[in-house]
Amino acid sequence: MASSILSPATHSQLCSSKGGMFNHGRTTPSMALGKPTRAAVVVGKGRGMRVTCQATSIPADRVPDMGKRQLMNLLLLGTVSLPTAIMVVPYASFFVPTGLQRAGEGTVAKDAIGNDVIAETWLKTHKPGDRTLTQGLKGDPTYLLVENDGTLATYGINAVCTHLGCVVPWNTAENKFICPCHGSQYNNQGKVVRGPAPLSLALAHCDIDDGKVVFVPWVEEDFRTGEAPWWA
């Protein structure tokens, strides 16, 4: 019976049988993946013996596609998160009360041609008692008032009628704001004095910042009625 000279066995290629240890000399695909495999081997000229080979397992951190899986997970997370944030943020801000706006979120008043209103220049062309429309908060038409002493009032009056949303003009002869749509009337401070409008005109703070007139949300008590502002 002839004998075979076996090369030194490696850790991942050892096979066991009833007759002893053998080395196949090559690794099968199933062995490379860490799966048990069976093979028949003939030694010399004798009859074949049944041997069982067990390859060692590959550590989990050496799985070839682990990096790709992590990258795909990150890409999937980013793809889902970005559109969700874009949709959720505006939707959530809708439920934030207007009264929570900070004073620093003011809007520079614009004149009829879209220029910033400069307080000093404005007072040179607008006399005491004047009420002229400007563009205010959220683009709403807002009256800028000049007091009897020739200074700007510390508040502006939103010109949108509280009945059906018409823009209410100032009637100098009547010293009132009179709506041309359904006849609602407001006094010279915008307080409702005749229906069908149910509420007074909204207010806005009127400040001067770096020479420019700035409208800021009014969230305090309405000085005309002594009540909380309905628009805040």
Phi, psi and omega in degrees: 000122183285156179243156179246145176264118183266139175285158181304136182278142175265168186297325186268002185237015182283135179238144180244148176208179180293334184269349181141203184259139178226158178236125180285334180088352177209160182249129179276160179304320182292329178290323182295335180269005175081022181257145177293145180219153178243146180209152177256133183231138177251124179253121180066217184256002180284185180283157183292150177244148179272122180235155179239128181250138178233112177277149178287153181281147176274130180307146183299328183283359179251012178297126188304324187260013181299318179298320179295321179297316179297319179297316179296323177297318179294318179296319179295318179297316179294321181296323181279320186291318184298308178297325180296316179296320181298323181279322186285319185301308178297323181295318181291323181295339178297330183269359177280121181302143179301329182296346180274359178295143180277155180299333181289354182268038180286168180235129178290129180294143178243143178275190186297336181253011174090009178273151176299140179276118176264121188305311183298316180293321180299315183291341178286335184247358180234120187274168178306139181087356183288143174225108184235141181287140172226174175267124185245216182300136180057021179080006181290144175294126185225132181281132173260124188255140173251122182289170181295337178272006176086009178255160177286139176294154181276009178217154174245159182243122177292129187273003182279120182298139182278003177273289181232014172089014176288157175275123186269120179278158177272129179256103184296319182297321181271348184057041181215163167265120183237122181282128181281349184281307184225013172083011177297145182230147179226146179286187186290353174254002179089009178280133182293131179237352178203137181281182016277000178301130183274340188226161176286164177292146181292154180249161172215143175293145178240108182244168175239121181234115181056038177086348182262148178278129182234129174266133181234141181307137178263115182240001180272183179300141177284111185296341182280331183242343183076015181245168177294145181293125182291337185273352184264000000 
